[in-house]
Amino acid sequence: MAKMLYENRMPGGTHWSLEMKQGTTLKLIDQEGGANVGMLFYNPQNPLERYNAPDTLKCQHTFKLTQGHCLYSDMGRIFCSIVDDTVGWHDTVGGNLSKAKLREKWQERTYQEARNDWTLSGTDSFLVELAKYGLGKKDLAANLNLFSKLVVAEDGALQFVEGNSQAGDAISLRFEMDTLVVFHTCPHPMNPAPAYPKKPVIYQLWQADPVTADDECMNACAENQRGFQNNERYLAGCHTGACCS
Amino acid sequence: MIRESMLHADDSCFRQVVPAGDYFIHTVLKGQTVRILDLAGNQAADTLFYSASNPTERYSAIDTIREQGNVYLTTGTMLLSSEGNPMLEIVADTCGRHDTLGGACATESNTVRYGLHTQCMHACRDSWMLAVAEHADMGLSKRDITHNINFFMNVPVTPEGGLTFADGISDAGKYVELEAKMDVIVLISNCPQLNNPCNAYNPTPIEVLVWNP
Ligand SMILES: [Zn+2]
């Protein structure tokens, strides 16, 4: 049986980062409904290896992310697999809330005026977390927006779908290699809410069940099987060398 | 949207043919117009743009599609930087649609998409890596290699959330033309992809032309 290692709650509009070990699971729970989690992944051994949204989408011929999908690095490897999802659709093309966008869309509340009830941008949140690892603007890539849904019409028009995630909805990411996870709970830049939405998220760390031959994510498509093979080859070199000691 | 250009090749101040598998790197100044010409048809031009004065500011696919509210690029699309600034505007397009969701081929992602046997085949990211290595004065590195535009590629999204790689809608002689809103470094990999049916497994040359305002 899987074992929960740790649980914490992130208020809306805040940020954090953590290193997930291969074989652990990060479960995120939308506490009130309507949450958004901006997220980026890096290889802690070589942060030039990072989450690649285009590769993730085209390898799996999908525009949305949900259970059964894998999240790819730009090096043909899988950071993590979505092993459980009650939401059904997560976005990875809507990008991140910039400071300019925040000011344009919503009343900005500074720290001086509002203390911890200030309104923080997703970009500033990422930059603060990235700086802890010596990373910066150049390392920003297209991010995940967990719990948020964007649909595309026939003519290519993009639309944000409200009410995509309900209170208690959750997504579980099983890590297939050691991964630096940088995340924030700032709103999606296309959220039409009249006021800056502050939606809390609970995150839990679990020991993952071992990947078995009939694993849903690994077998979702031939591409994912090859992605898992790439991880295997990487970990074989890694675990015999000094890099992951 | 299809719009033809008023510019004539004879009036251009710069032109260069880029064979498949080669890269192109060149600074285009604010006000200049750059045309990417598909010489033989259905060729993908995987393109990145950087602010010439500060390459940390660069083309952002996600900001561009979100702010124009559409995932496809064509005449009228303003290409935005990672700082939300206008970089270039598409001012003419005889193809009608270009992709910016699909990213570029890399040896590593080729192993996932097409099989482990493709590991040693030439890929777009290799061309970019060589370009940044051979042009150290531009101040670029792998850290700067981010999400690109695939001119002449057609990657439709379905309303159900599928992503499809459709046959190209380009043809010999089709082009896209962009007017620079700032001084930009243009970095193109003319895709060497031999595994993708979109180009009939036949990568072909493109040409890049530049006009003064
Ligand atoms: Zn390519």
Coordinates of C-alpha atoms and ligand atoms in Angstrom, one line a residue:
Chain A
M1 CA 0.0 0.0 0.0
A2 CA 1.2 3.5 -0.8
K3 CA 2.1 5.6 2.2
M4 CA 1.6 9.3 2.6
L5 CA 4.8 11.1 3.7
Y6 CA 3.8 14.7 4.1
E7 CA 0.9 17.1 3.6
N8 CA 0.8 20.9 3.4
R9 CA -1.6 23.6 2.2
M10 CA -0.7 26.4 -0.1
P11 CA -3.0 29.5 0.1
G12 CA -4.0 31.1 -3.2
G13 CA -1.4 33.4 -4.8
T14 CA 1.7 31.8 -3.2
H15 CA 4.7 29.8 -4.4
W16 CA 7.0 26.9 -3.4
S17 CA 9.4 24.4 -4.8
L18 CA 10.6 20.9 -3.9
E19 CA 12.7 18.1 -5.2
M20 CA 10.7 15.0 -5.9
K21 CA 12.6 11.7 -5.9
Q22 CA 12.0 9.0 -8.5
G23 CA 9.3 6.7 -7.1
T24 CA 7.4 9.3 -5.2
T25 CA 4.0 10.9 -6.0
L26 CA 2.9 14.5 -5.7
K27 CA -0.9 14.8 -5.2
L28 CA -2.5 18.2 -5.6
I29 CA -6.0 18.8 -4.3
D30 CA -8.2 21.8 -5.3
Q31 CA -9.6 22.6 -1.9
E32 CA -12.4 25.0 -2.8
G33 CA -12.8 24.6 -6.6
G34 CA -11.5 26.8 -9.3
A35 CA -7.8 26.5 -8.3
N36 CA -4.8 27.0 -10.7
V37 CA -1.4 25.6 -10.2
G38 CA 1.4 27.0 -12.4
M39 CA 4.2 24.4 -12.5
L40 CA 7.6 23.8 -14.1
F41 CA 10.0 20.9 -13.9
Y42 CA 13.8 20.7 -14.1
N43 CA 16.4 18.0 -13.8
P44 CA 18.2 18.8 -10.5
Q45 CA 21.4 17.3 -11.9
N46 CA 21.2 19.5 -15.1
P47 CA 18.6 22.2 -15.0
L48 CA 19.1 22.8 -18.7
E49 CA 16.8 19.7 -19.0
R50 CA 13.4 21.1 -18.4
Y51 CA 9.7 20.5 -19.0
N52 CA 8.8 20.8 -22.7
A53 CA 5.2 21.5 -23.4
P54 CA 5.4 21.0 -27.2
D55 CA 7.1 17.6 -26.9
T56 CA 4.6 16.6 -24.2
L57 CA 1.6 17.5 -26.5
K58 CA 3.0 16.1 -29.8
C59 CA 4.4 12.9 -28.3
Q60 CA 0.9 12.0 -27.1
H61 CA -1.2 13.8 -29.9
T62 CA -3.1 15.7 -27.3
F63 CA -3.8 19.3 -26.4
K64 CA -5.2 18.6 -22.9
L65 CA -3.5 16.7 -20.1
T66 CA -5.2 14.1 -17.9
Q67 CA -4.8 10.6 -16.4
G68 CA -2.6 8.4 -18.6
H69 CA -0.5 11.2 -19.9
C70 CA 3.2 11.6 -19.2
L71 CA 5.0 15.0 -18.8
Y72 CA 8.2 15.1 -20.9
S73 CA 11.5 16.9 -20.7
D74 CA 13.2 18.4 -23.7
M75 CA 15.6 15.4 -23.5
G76 CA 13.1 12.7 -24.5
R77 CA 12.5 11.6 -20.9
I78 CA 9.5 11.6 -18.6
F79 CA 9.6 13.7 -15.5
C80 CA 6.3 12.3 -14.2
S81 CA 3.1 10.4 -15.1
I82 CA -0.4 11.5 -14.4
V83 CA -1.5 8.4 -12.5
D84 CA -4.8 9.8 -11.1
D85 CA -7.0 12.7 -12.2
T86 CA -10.5 13.5 -11.3
V87 CA -10.5 16.8 -13.3
G88 CA -10.1 15.5 -16.8
W89 CA -8.4 18.5 -18.5
H90 CA -5.3 20.5 -17.5
D91 CA -3.8 23.2 -19.6
T92 CA -0.2 23.7 -20.7
V93 CA -0.4 26.4 -23.4
G94 CA -2.1 29.3 -21.6
G95 CA 1.2 30.5 -20.0
N96 CA 1.7 32.5 -16.9
L97 CA 0.3 35.6 -15.2
S98 CA 2.8 38.5 -15.8
K99 CA 2.9 41.5 -13.5
A100 CA 1.6 43.7 -16.4
K101 CA -1.3 41.3 -17.0
L102 CA -2.1 41.2 -13.3
R103 CA -2.3 45.0 -13.3
E104 CA -4.4 45.1 -16.5
K105 CA -6.9 42.5 -15.3
W106 CA -7.2 42.9 -11.6
Q107 CA -6.7 45.5 -9.0
E108 CA -3.1 45.1 -7.8
R109 CA -2.7 44.9 -4.0
T110 CA 0.8 45.7 -2.9
Y111 CA 2.5 44.0 0.1
Q112 CA 2.7 47.5 1.7
E113 CA -1.1 47.9 1.6
A114 CA -2.3 44.4 2.0
R115 CA 0.5 42.3 3.7
N116 CA -0.1 38.7 2.9
D117 CA -3.3 39.4 1.2
W118 CA -1.3 41.0 -1.7
T119 CA -1.7 39.9 -5.3
L120 CA 1.4 38.2 -6.7
S121 CA 2.0 37.4 -10.3
G122 CA 2.8 33.9 -11.6
T123 CA 6.0 35.2 -13.3
D124 CA 7.4 36.8 -10.1
S125 CA 6.5 33.6 -8.2
F126 CA 8.5 31.5 -10.6
L127 CA 11.4 33.9 -10.6
V128 CA 11.6 33.8 -6.8
E129 CA 11.6 30.0 -6.7
L130 CA 14.0 29.6 -9.7
A131 CA 16.5 32.0 -8.1
K132 CA 16.9 29.5 -5.2
Y133 CA 18.5 27.1 -7.7
G134 CA 20.5 29.6 -9.6
L135 CA 18.0 29.8 -12.4
G136 CA 16.2 32.8 -13.9
K137 CA 14.3 34.3 -16.8
K138 CA 16.1 32.2 -19.4
D139 CA 14.9 29.1 -17.8
L140 CA 11.2 29.9 -17.9
A141 CA 9.4 27.7 -20.3
A142 CA 5.7 27.0 -21.2
N143 CA 4.3 25.9 -17.9
L144 CA 1.5 23.6 -16.7
N145 CA -1.7 25.2 -15.5
L146 CA -3.1 22.3 -13.4
F147 CA -6.9 22.4 -12.8
S148 CA -7.4 25.0 -15.7
K149 CA -9.0 24.2 -19.1
L150 CA -8.6 25.9 -22.4
V151 CA -10.5 24.8 -25.5
V152 CA -9.8 25.5 -29.1
A153 CA -12.6 26.2 -31.7
E154 CA -12.4 25.0 -35.3
D155 CA -10.9 28.4 -36.3
G156 CA -8.2 28.2 -33.6
A157 CA -9.9 30.5 -31.2
L158 CA -8.8 29.9 -27.6
Q159 CA -11.3 29.9 -24.7
F160 CA -11.0 29.6 -20.9
V161 CA -13.6 27.2 -19.5
E162 CA -14.9 28.3 -16.1
G163 CA -15.9 25.7 -13.4
N164 CA -13.5 23.1 -14.7
S165 CA -12.3 21.9 -11.3
Q166 CA -14.5 21.4 -8.3
A167 CA -13.8 21.3 -4.6
G168 CA -12.0 18.1 -3.8
D169 CA -10.8 17.4 -7.3
A170 CA -7.2 16.1 -7.4
I171 CA -4.4 15.1 -9.7
S172 CA -1.5 12.7 -8.8
L173 CA 1.9 13.0 -10.5
R174 CA 4.2 9.9 -10.1
F175 CA 7.8 10.9 -10.6
E176 CA 9.8 8.7 -13.0
M177 CA 13.1 10.5 -12.4
D178 CA 14.4 12.9 -9.7
T179 CA 12.8 16.3 -10.5
L180 CA 12.9 19.8 -9.3
V181 CA 9.2 21.0 -9.1
V182 CA 8.6 24.8 -9.1
F183 CA 5.0 25.8 -8.6
H184 CA 2.6 28.6 -7.6
T185 CA -1.1 29.0 -6.9
C186 CA -1.5 32.3 -8.8
P187 CA -4.5 32.5 -11.1
H188 CA -4.5 31.4 -14.8
P189 CA -3.8 34.5 -17.0
M190 CA -7.1 33.9 -18.9
N191 CA -9.3 33.5 -15.8
P192 CA -12.2 36.0 -16.3
A193 CA -13.0 36.3 -12.6
P194 CA -13.8 40.0 -11.7
A195 CA -11.4 39.9 -8.7
Y196 CA -8.0 38.2 -8.4
P197 CA -9.0 34.6 -7.4
K198 CA -7.1 33.2 -4.4
K199 CA -7.7 29.5 -4.4
P200 CA -5.9 27.3 -1.9
V201 CA -4.3 23.9 -2.9
I202 CA -3.4 21.0 -0.7
Y203 CA -0.3 19.0 -1.7
Q204 CA 0.6 15.6 -0.5
L205 CA 3.8 13.6 -0.9
W206 CA 3.3 9.8 -1.3
Q207 CA 5.5 6.9 -1.8
A208 CA 4.5 5.6 -5.2
D209 CA 3.6 2.0 -6.0
P210 CA 6.1 0.4 -8.3
V211 CA 5.5 0.7 -12.0
T212 CA 4.2 -2.6 -13.3
A213 CA 4.2 -4.1 -16.8
D214 CA 0.5 -3.1 -17.2
D215 CA 1.0 0.5 -16.2
E216 CA -1.7 2.8 -17.7
C217 CA 0.6 5.7 -18.4
M218 CA 3.5 3.6 -19.8
N219 CA 1.1 1.7 -22.1
A220 CA -1.1 4.7 -23.2
C221 CA 0.8 4.8 -26.5
A222 CA 4.0 3.5 -28.1
E223 CA 5.6 6.9 -27.5
N224 CA 5.2 6.6 -23.8
Q225 CA 6.7 3.1 -23.8
R226 CA 9.7 4.6 -25.6
G227 CA 9.8 7.5 -23.1
F228 CA 9.9 5.0 -20.2
Q229 CA 12.8 3.2 -22.1
N230 CA 14.7 6.4 -22.3
N231 CA 14.3 6.9 -18.5
E232 CA 15.5 3.4 -17.9
R233 CA 18.6 4.0 -20.0
Y234 CA 19.2 7.3 -18.2
L235 CA 18.7 5.8 -14.7
A236 CA 21.0 2.9 -15.6
G237 CA 23.8 5.3 -16.3
C238 CA 22.9 7.6 -13.5
H239 CA 22.7 5.0 -10.7
T240 CA 26.0 3.3 -11.6
G241 CA 27.8 6.7 -11.8
A242 CA 28.2 9.4 -9.3
C243 CA 25.4 11.8 -10.4
C244 CA 22.5 10.3 -8.5
S245 CA 24.4 8.9 -5.5
Chain B
M1 CA -5.6 35.0 -43.7
I2 CA -4.0 35.0 -47.1
R3 CA -2.4 38.2 -48.0
E4 CA 0.1 38.7 -50.8
S5 CA 3.1 41.0 -50.4
M6 CA 3.8 44.1 -52.5
L7 CA 7.5 43.6 -52.2
H8 CA 9.7 42.4 -55.1
A9 CA 12.7 40.1 -54.6
D10 CA 14.8 42.4 -56.8
D11 CA 14.4 45.2 -54.3
S12 CA 15.6 43.2 -51.3
C13 CA 18.8 44.1 -49.5
F14 CA 19.6 40.6 -48.4
R15 CA 18.8 37.1 -49.6
Q16 CA 20.1 33.7 -48.7
V17 CA 19.0 30.1 -49.6
V18 CA 19.1 27.8 -46.6
P19 CA 19.4 24.1 -47.5
A20 CA 17.5 21.5 -45.4
G21 CA 19.4 20.6 -42.3
D22 CA 21.2 24.0 -42.2
Y23 CA 20.6 26.9 -39.9
F24 CA 20.2 30.6 -40.6
I25 CA 21.1 33.3 -38.1
H26 CA 20.8 37.0 -38.9
T27 CA 19.9 40.3 -37.2
V28 CA 16.9 42.0 -38.7
L29 CA 16.5 45.7 -37.7
K30 CA 13.4 47.4 -36.6
G31 CA 11.3 48.4 -39.6
Q32 CA 12.9 45.9 -41.9
T33 CA 10.7 43.1 -43.4
V34 CA 11.8 39.5 -43.6
R35 CA 10.3 36.9 -45.9
I36 CA 10.7 33.2 -45.4
L37 CA 10.0 31.5 -48.7
D38 CA 9.1 27.8 -49.1
L39 CA 11.0 27.0 -52.3
A40 CA 9.8 23.5 -53.0
G41 CA 6.8 23.1 -50.7
N42 CA 5.7 21.6 -47.4
Q43 CA 9.0 22.4 -45.7
A44 CA 9.0 23.3 -42.0
A45 CA 11.1 26.4 -41.0
D46 CA 11.6 26.1 -37.2
T47 CA 12.2 29.6 -36.1
L48 CA 13.2 31.5 -32.9
F49 CA 13.4 35.2 -32.4
Y50 CA 15.5 37.2 -29.8
S51 CA 15.7 40.8 -28.9
A52 CA 19.1 41.8 -30.4
S53 CA 19.8 44.2 -27.6
N54 CA 18.9 41.7 -24.8
P55 CA 18.5 38.1 -26.0
T56 CA 17.0 37.1 -22.6
E57 CA 13.9 38.6 -24.1
R58 CA 12.7 36.2 -26.8
Y59 CA 9.7 35.0 -28.8
S60 CA 7.1 33.4 -26.5
A61 CA 4.6 31.0 -28.1
I62 CA 2.4 30.9 -25.1
D63 CA 2.1 34.7 -24.7
T64 CA 1.6 35.2 -28.4
I65 CA -1.3 32.7 -28.7
R66 CA -3.0 33.8 -25.5
E67 CA -2.9 37.5 -26.3
Q68 CA -4.2 37.0 -29.8
G69 CA -6.7 34.4 -28.5
N70 CA -5.9 31.9 -31.3
V71 CA -3.5 29.0 -31.6
Y72 CA -2.7 29.5 -35.3
L73 CA -0.4 32.2 -36.7
T74 CA -1.2 34.1 -39.9
T75 CA -1.4 37.7 -41.4
G76 CA -2.1 40.1 -38.6
T77 CA -0.6 38.0 -35.8
M78 CA 1.7 40.0 -33.6
L79 CA 4.5 37.9 -32.3
L80 CA 5.1 38.7 -28.6
S81 CA 8.2 38.4 -26.5
S82 CA 8.6 36.8 -23.1
E83 CA 8.2 40.3 -21.7
G84 CA 4.9 40.8 -23.6
N85 CA 6.5 43.3 -26.1
P86 CA 5.7 43.2 -29.9
M87 CA 8.6 41.6 -31.7
L88 CA 7.4 41.1 -35.3
E89 CA 4.1 41.3 -37.1
I90 CA 3.1 38.9 -39.8
V91 CA 2.2 41.3 -42.7
A92 CA 1.8 38.9 -45.5
D93 CA 1.1 35.1 -45.7
T94 CA 0.3 33.1 -48.8
C95 CA 0.1 29.8 -46.8
G96 CA -2.7 30.8 -44.3
R97 CA -1.7 29.1 -41.1
H98 CA 1.5 28.4 -39.2
D99 CA 2.1 26.3 -36.1
T100 CA 3.6 27.3 -32.8
L101 CA 2.4 24.4 -30.5
G102 CA 4.4 21.5 -32.0
G103 CA 7.9 22.6 -31.0
A104 CA 11.0 21.5 -32.9
C105 CA 12.5 18.1 -33.5
A106 CA 15.4 17.0 -31.3
T107 CA 17.4 13.8 -31.4
E108 CA 16.0 12.9 -28.0
S109 CA 12.3 13.6 -28.8
N110 CA 12.7 11.8 -32.1
T111 CA 13.5 8.6 -30.2
V112 CA 10.1 9.0 -28.4
R113 CA 8.1 10.0 -31.5
Y114 CA 9.7 7.8 -34.1
G115 CA 11.7 5.0 -32.3
L116 CA 15.0 4.6 -30.6
H117 CA 16.7 3.9 -34.0
T118 CA 16.4 7.6 -34.9
Q119 CA 18.7 8.7 -32.1
C120 CA 21.6 9.6 -34.4
M121 CA 19.6 11.3 -37.1
H122 CA 20.0 15.1 -37.6
A123 CA 17.4 17.3 -35.9
C124 CA 16.4 20.9 -35.7
R125 CA 17.8 21.4 -32.2
D126 CA 21.2 20.3 -33.4
S127 CA 21.2 23.0 -36.0
W128 CA 20.3 25.6 -33.3
M129 CA 23.0 24.3 -31.0
L130 CA 25.6 24.6 -33.8
A131 CA 24.3 28.1 -34.6
V132 CA 24.7 29.3 -31.0
A133 CA 28.1 27.7 -30.7
E134 CA 29.4 29.2 -33.9
H135 CA 28.0 32.6 -33.1
A136 CA 29.1 33.1 -29.5
D137 CA 29.0 36.9 -30.0
M138 CA 25.2 36.6 -30.1
G139 CA 25.3 35.5 -26.5
L140 CA 22.9 32.5 -26.9
S141 CA 23.1 29.0 -25.4
K142 CA 20.8 26.0 -24.9
R143 CA 19.2 27.9 -22.1
D144 CA 17.8 30.2 -24.8
I145 CA 16.4 27.5 -26.9
T146 CA 12.7 27.6 -26.2
H147 CA 9.4 27.2 -28.0
N148 CA 9.5 28.1 -31.6
I149 CA 7.3 28.8 -34.6
N150 CA 7.0 26.1 -37.3
F151 CA 6.4 28.2 -40.4
F152 CA 4.5 26.2 -43.0
M153 CA 3.4 23.5 -40.6
N154 CA -0.2 22.6 -40.0
V155 CA -1.0 21.2 -36.5
P156 CA -4.8 21.4 -35.9
V157 CA -6.3 21.1 -32.4
T158 CA -9.6 19.4 -32.2
P159 CA -12.4 20.8 -29.9
E160 CA -12.1 17.5 -27.9
G161 CA -8.5 18.4 -27.1
G162 CA -6.7 16.3 -29.7
L163 CA -3.6 17.4 -31.6
T164 CA -3.2 16.2 -35.1
F165 CA -0.4 16.5 -37.6
A166 CA -2.1 17.3 -40.8
D167 CA -0.6 17.4 -44.3
G168 CA 1.0 20.7 -45.0
I169 CA -1.0 23.4 -46.6
S170 CA 2.1 25.0 -48.1
D171 CA 3.4 24.7 -51.6
A172 CA 6.3 25.7 -53.7
G173 CA 6.6 29.5 -53.7
K174 CA 4.5 30.1 -50.7
Y175 CA 5.9 32.5 -48.1
V176 CA 5.3 34.4 -44.9
E177 CA 6.5 37.9 -44.3
L178 CA 7.2 39.7 -41.0
E179 CA 7.9 43.3 -40.2
A180 CA 10.3 43.7 -37.2
K181 CA 9.0 45.9 -34.4
M182 CA 12.4 45.8 -32.6
D183 CA 15.9 44.7 -33.6
V184 CA 15.7 40.9 -33.6
I185 CA 18.0 38.0 -34.1
V186 CA 16.3 35.5 -36.4
L187 CA 17.4 31.9 -35.8
I188 CA 16.0 29.3 -38.2
S189 CA 16.6 25.6 -38.4
N190 CA 15.5 24.4 -41.8
C191 CA 14.1 21.1 -40.6
P192 CA 16.1 18.0 -41.7
Q193 CA 13.2 15.7 -40.6
L194 CA 13.2 12.4 -42.5
N195 CA 10.6 10.7 -40.3
N196 CA 7.6 13.0 -40.8
P197 CA 5.0 12.2 -43.5
C198 CA 4.1 16.0 -43.5
N199 CA 7.0 16.7 -45.9
A200 CA 6.8 13.4 -47.7
Y201 CA 10.0 12.5 -46.0
N202 CA 11.8 14.9 -48.2
P203 CA 13.3 18.0 -46.6
T204 CA 13.9 20.9 -49.1
P205 CA 15.6 24.3 -49.1
I206 CA 14.0 27.6 -48.1
E207 CA 15.1 31.2 -48.9
V208 CA 15.2 34.2 -46.6
L209 CA 14.9 37.7 -48.0
V210 CA 15.1 41.1 -46.2
W211 CA 13.8 44.5 -47.3
N212 CA 14.7 47.9 -45.9
P213 CA 11.7 50.1 -44.9
Ligands
ZN1 ZN 12.8 19.7 -37.2

